[in-house]
CSV table of C-alpha atoms in Angstrom, one decimal:
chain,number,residue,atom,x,y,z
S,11,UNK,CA,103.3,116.5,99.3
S,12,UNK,CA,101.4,113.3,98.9
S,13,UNK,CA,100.5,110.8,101.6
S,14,UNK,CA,103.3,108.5,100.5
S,15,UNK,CA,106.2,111.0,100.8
S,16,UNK,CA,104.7,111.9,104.3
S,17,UNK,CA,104.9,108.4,105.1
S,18,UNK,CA,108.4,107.9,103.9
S,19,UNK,CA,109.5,111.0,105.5
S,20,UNK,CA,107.9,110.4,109.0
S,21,UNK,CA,108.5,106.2,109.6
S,22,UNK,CA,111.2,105.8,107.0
S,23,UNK,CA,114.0,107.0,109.4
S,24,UNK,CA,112.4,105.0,112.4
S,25,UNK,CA,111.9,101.8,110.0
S,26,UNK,CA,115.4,102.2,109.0
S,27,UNK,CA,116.6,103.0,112.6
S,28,UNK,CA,115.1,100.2,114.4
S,29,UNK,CA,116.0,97.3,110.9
S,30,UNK,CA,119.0,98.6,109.3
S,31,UNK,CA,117.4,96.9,106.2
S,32,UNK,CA,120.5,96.2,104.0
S,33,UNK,CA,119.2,96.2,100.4
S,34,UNK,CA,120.3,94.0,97.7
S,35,UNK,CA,119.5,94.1,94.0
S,36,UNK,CA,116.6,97.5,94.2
S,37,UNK,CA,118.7,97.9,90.8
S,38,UNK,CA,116.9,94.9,89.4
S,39,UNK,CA,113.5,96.6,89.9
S,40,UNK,CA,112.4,98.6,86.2
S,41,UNK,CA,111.9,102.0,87.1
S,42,UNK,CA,108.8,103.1,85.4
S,43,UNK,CA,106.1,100.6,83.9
S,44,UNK,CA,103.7,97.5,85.9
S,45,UNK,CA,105.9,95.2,87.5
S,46,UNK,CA,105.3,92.5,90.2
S,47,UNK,CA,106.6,91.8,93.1
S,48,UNK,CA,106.9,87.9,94.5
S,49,UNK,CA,108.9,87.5,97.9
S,50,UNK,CA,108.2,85.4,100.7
S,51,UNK,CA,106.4,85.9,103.5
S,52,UNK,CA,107.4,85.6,107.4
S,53,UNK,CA,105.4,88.3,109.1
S,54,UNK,CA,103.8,91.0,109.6
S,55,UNK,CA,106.3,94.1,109.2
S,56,UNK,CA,107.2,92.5,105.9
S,57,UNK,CA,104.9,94.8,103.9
S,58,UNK,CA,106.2,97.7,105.8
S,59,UNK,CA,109.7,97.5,105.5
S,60,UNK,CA,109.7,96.3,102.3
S,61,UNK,CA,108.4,98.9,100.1
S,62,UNK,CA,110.5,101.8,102.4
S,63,UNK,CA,113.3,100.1,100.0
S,64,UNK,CA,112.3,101.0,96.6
S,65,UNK,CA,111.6,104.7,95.3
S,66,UNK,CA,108.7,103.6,93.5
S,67,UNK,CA,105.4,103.4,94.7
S,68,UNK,CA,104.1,99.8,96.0
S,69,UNK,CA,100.4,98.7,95.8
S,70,UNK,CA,99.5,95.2,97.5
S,71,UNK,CA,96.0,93.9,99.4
S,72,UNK,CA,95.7,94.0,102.7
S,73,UNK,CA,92.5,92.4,104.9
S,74,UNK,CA,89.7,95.4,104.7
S,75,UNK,CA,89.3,94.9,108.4
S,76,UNK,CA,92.5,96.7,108.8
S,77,UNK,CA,90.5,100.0,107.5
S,78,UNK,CA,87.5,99.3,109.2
S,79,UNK,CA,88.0,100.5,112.8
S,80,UNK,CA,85.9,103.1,114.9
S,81,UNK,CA,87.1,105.9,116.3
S,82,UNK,CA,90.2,107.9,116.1
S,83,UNK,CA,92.2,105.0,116.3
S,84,UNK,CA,90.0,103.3,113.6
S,85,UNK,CA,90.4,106.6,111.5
S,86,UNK,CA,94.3,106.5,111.7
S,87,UNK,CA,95.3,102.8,110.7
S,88,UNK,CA,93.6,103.4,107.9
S,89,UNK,CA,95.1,106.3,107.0
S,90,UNK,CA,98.6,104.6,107.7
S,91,UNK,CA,97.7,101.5,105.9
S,92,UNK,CA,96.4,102.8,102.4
S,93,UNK,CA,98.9,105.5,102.7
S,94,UNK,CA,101.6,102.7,102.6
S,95,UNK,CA,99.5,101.2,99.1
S,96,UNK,CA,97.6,99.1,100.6
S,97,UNK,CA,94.5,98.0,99.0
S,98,UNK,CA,91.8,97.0,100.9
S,99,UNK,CA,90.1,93.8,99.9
S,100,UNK,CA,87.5,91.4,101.5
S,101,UNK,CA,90.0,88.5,101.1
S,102,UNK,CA,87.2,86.2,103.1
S,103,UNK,CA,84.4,85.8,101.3
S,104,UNK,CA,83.8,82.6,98.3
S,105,UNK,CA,84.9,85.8,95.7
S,106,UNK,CA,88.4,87.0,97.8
S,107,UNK,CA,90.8,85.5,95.5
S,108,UNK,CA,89.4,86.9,92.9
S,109,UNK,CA,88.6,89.9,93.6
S,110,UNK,CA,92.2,89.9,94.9
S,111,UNK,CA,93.6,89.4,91.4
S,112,UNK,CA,91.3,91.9,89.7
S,113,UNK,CA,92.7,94.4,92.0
S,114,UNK,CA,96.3,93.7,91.0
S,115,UNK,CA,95.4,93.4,87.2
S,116,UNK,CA,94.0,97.0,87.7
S,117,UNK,CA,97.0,98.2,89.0
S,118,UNK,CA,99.5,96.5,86.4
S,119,UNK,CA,97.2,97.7,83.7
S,120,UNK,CA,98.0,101.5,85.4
S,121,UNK,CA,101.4,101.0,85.1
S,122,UNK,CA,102.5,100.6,88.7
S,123,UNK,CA,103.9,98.2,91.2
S,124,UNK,CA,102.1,95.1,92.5
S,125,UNK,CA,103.4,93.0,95.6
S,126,UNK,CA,102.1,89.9,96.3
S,127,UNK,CA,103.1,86.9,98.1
S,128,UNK,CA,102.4,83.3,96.4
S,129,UNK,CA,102.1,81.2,99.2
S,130,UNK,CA,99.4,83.2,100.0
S,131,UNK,CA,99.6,83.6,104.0
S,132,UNK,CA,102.9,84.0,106.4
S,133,UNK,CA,104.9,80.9,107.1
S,134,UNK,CA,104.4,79.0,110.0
S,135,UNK,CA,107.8,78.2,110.4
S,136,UNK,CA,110.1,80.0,108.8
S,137,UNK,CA,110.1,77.9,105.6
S,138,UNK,CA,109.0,78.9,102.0
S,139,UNK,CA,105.7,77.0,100.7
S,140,UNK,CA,104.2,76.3,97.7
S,141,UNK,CA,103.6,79.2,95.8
S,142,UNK,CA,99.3,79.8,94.4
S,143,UNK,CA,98.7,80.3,90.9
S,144,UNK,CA,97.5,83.8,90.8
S,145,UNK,CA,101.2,85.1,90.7
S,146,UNK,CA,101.3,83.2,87.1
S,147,UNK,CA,97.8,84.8,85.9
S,148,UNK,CA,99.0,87.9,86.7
S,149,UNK,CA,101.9,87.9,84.6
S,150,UNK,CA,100.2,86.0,81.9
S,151,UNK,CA,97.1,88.4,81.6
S,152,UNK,CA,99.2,91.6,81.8
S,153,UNK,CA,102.7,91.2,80.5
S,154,UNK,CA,104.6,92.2,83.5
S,155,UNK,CA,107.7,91.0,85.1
S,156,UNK,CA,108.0,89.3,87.7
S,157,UNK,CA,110.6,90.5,90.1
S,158,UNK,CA,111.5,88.2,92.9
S,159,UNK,CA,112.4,88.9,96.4
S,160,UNK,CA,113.3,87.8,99.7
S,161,UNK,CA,112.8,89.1,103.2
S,162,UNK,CA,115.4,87.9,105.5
S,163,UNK,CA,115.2,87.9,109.1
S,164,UNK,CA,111.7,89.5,110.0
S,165,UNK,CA,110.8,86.3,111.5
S,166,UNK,CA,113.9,87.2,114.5
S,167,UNK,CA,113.0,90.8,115.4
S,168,UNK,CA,108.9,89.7,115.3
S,169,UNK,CA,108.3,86.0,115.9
S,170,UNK,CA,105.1,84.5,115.6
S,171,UNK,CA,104.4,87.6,112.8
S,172,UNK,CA,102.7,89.3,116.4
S,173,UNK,CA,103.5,92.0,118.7
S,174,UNK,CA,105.8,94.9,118.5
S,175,UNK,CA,108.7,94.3,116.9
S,176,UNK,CA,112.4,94.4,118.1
S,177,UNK,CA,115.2,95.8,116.8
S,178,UNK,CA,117.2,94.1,114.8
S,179,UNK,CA,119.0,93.7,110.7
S,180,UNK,CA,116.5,92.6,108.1
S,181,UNK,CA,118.2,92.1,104.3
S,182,UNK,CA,115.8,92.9,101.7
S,183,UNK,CA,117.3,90.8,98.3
S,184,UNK,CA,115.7,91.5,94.8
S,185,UNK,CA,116.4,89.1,92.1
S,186,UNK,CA,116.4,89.9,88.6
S,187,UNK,CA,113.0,90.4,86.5
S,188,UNK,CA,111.5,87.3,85.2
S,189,UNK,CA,109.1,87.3,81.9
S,190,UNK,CA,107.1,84.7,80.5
S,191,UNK,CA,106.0,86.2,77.3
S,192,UNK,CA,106.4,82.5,75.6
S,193,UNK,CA,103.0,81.5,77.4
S,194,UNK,CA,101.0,84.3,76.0
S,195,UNK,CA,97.7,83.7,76.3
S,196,UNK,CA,97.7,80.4,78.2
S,197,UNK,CA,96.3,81.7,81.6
S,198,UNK,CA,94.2,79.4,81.7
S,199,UNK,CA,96.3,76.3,81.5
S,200,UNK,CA,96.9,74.9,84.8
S,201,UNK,CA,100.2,73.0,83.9
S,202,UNK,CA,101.2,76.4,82.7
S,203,UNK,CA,100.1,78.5,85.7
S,204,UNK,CA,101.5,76.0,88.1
S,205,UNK,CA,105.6,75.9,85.9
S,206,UNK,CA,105.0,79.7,85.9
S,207,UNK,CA,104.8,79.9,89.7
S,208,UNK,CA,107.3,77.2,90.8
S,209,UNK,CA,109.9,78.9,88.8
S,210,UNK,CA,109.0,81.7,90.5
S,211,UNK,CA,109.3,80.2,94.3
S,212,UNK,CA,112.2,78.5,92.9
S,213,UNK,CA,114.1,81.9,93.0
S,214,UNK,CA,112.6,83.4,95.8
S,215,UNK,CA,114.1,80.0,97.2
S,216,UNK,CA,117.3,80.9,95.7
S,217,UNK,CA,117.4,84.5,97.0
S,218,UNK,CA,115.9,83.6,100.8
S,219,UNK,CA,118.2,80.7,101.2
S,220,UNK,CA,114.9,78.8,102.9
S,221,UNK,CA,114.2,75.7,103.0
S,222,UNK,CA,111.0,74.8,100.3
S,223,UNK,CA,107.8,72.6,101.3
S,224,UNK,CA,106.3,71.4,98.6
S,225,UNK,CA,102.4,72.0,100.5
S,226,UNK,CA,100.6,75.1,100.7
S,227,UNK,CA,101.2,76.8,104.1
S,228,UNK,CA,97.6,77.1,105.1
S,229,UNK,CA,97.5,73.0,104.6
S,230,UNK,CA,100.5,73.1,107.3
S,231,UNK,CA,98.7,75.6,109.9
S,232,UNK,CA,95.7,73.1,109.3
S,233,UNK,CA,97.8,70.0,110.5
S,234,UNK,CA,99.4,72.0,113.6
């Protein structure tokens, strides 16, 4: 049995029994081939209730400091967290982004699932941001579809994106798969990469029911 199925068989039923996740739309999601995943972002537990939804694997980065603790302790979040797909990445350094981006080409180019969240951090407040580029590059440089989806209400049972979590209903909604084959081999237009990822955000929008800040939502936590 791999790690994943252990993980699904061990927290899926307590996942499931604290959220209830009602699932829209997992249809929508093709079930072989490379395919990415664009939602929105409220906190923390996103990543981990999202992917108990789907039957497929699902890769995405995660800060390498979550696999860098000592001890026993140390030894088991990062057995939980790469177990789950995460990928660890050193997303602070001048070279994150793109090392980010390499990581979920390689992944595409394997045939799998990539998540990845455009606006690039959680929300501060519980609206959707502008969406960053690397969503579009990724589609661009490897074909895949882009599936939407939204997370809706992760920010009530964990506000702030801290602490334990509550109980509570979370609705996970997956829009249909969006392709952008007419732009081959324009990844490196800007005007392209930016009409890529607004339509993008524009149906996460759609599907999350949020209201949209045209700003990137680090710019916001700056001005706080």
């Amino acid at each position: 049995m791999s790690r994943l199925a252990i993980m699904k068989a061990v927290l899926g039923p307590v996942l499931r029994l604290m959220f209830r996740p009602r699932v829209e739309g997992a249809e929508n999601v093709p079930g072989t081939g490379p395919v990415i995943l664009a939602g929105n972002h409220l906190t923390f537990i996103d990543s981990m209730i999202m992917p108990i939804c789907l039957d497929r694997q699902v890769f995405f980065i995660g800060k390498d400091e979550y696999v860098k603790g000592k001890g026993l302790k140390g030894r088991l979040m990062a057995w939980f967290f790469t177990s789950t797909g995460m990928i660890p990445v050193d997303r602070d350094g001048g070279r994150g982004g793109v090392a980010a981006l390499m990581t979920g080409r390689r992944v595409l180019e394997e045939g799998k699932i990539f998540s990845i969240y455009p606006e690039g951090t959680r929300s501060p407040d519980g609206r959707l941001y502008r969406g960053r580029t690397g969503i579009a590059r990724l589609t661009l440089m490897t074909g895949a579809p882009v599936v939407p989806f939204a997370m809706i209400g992760t920010d009530k049972i964990q506000p702030g994106g801290a602490g334990i979590p509550r109980p509570g209903r979370v609705t996970v909604r997956f829009g249909e798969p969006m392709e952008f084959s007419r732009y081959e081999g324009m990844d490196r237009d800007r005007y392209v990469l930016r009409a890529v990822t607004d339509s993008v955000m524009a149906e996460v929008m759609r599907l999350s029911g949020q209201e949209y800040v045209d700003m990137y939502a680090t710019k916001a936590k700056e001005a706080a």
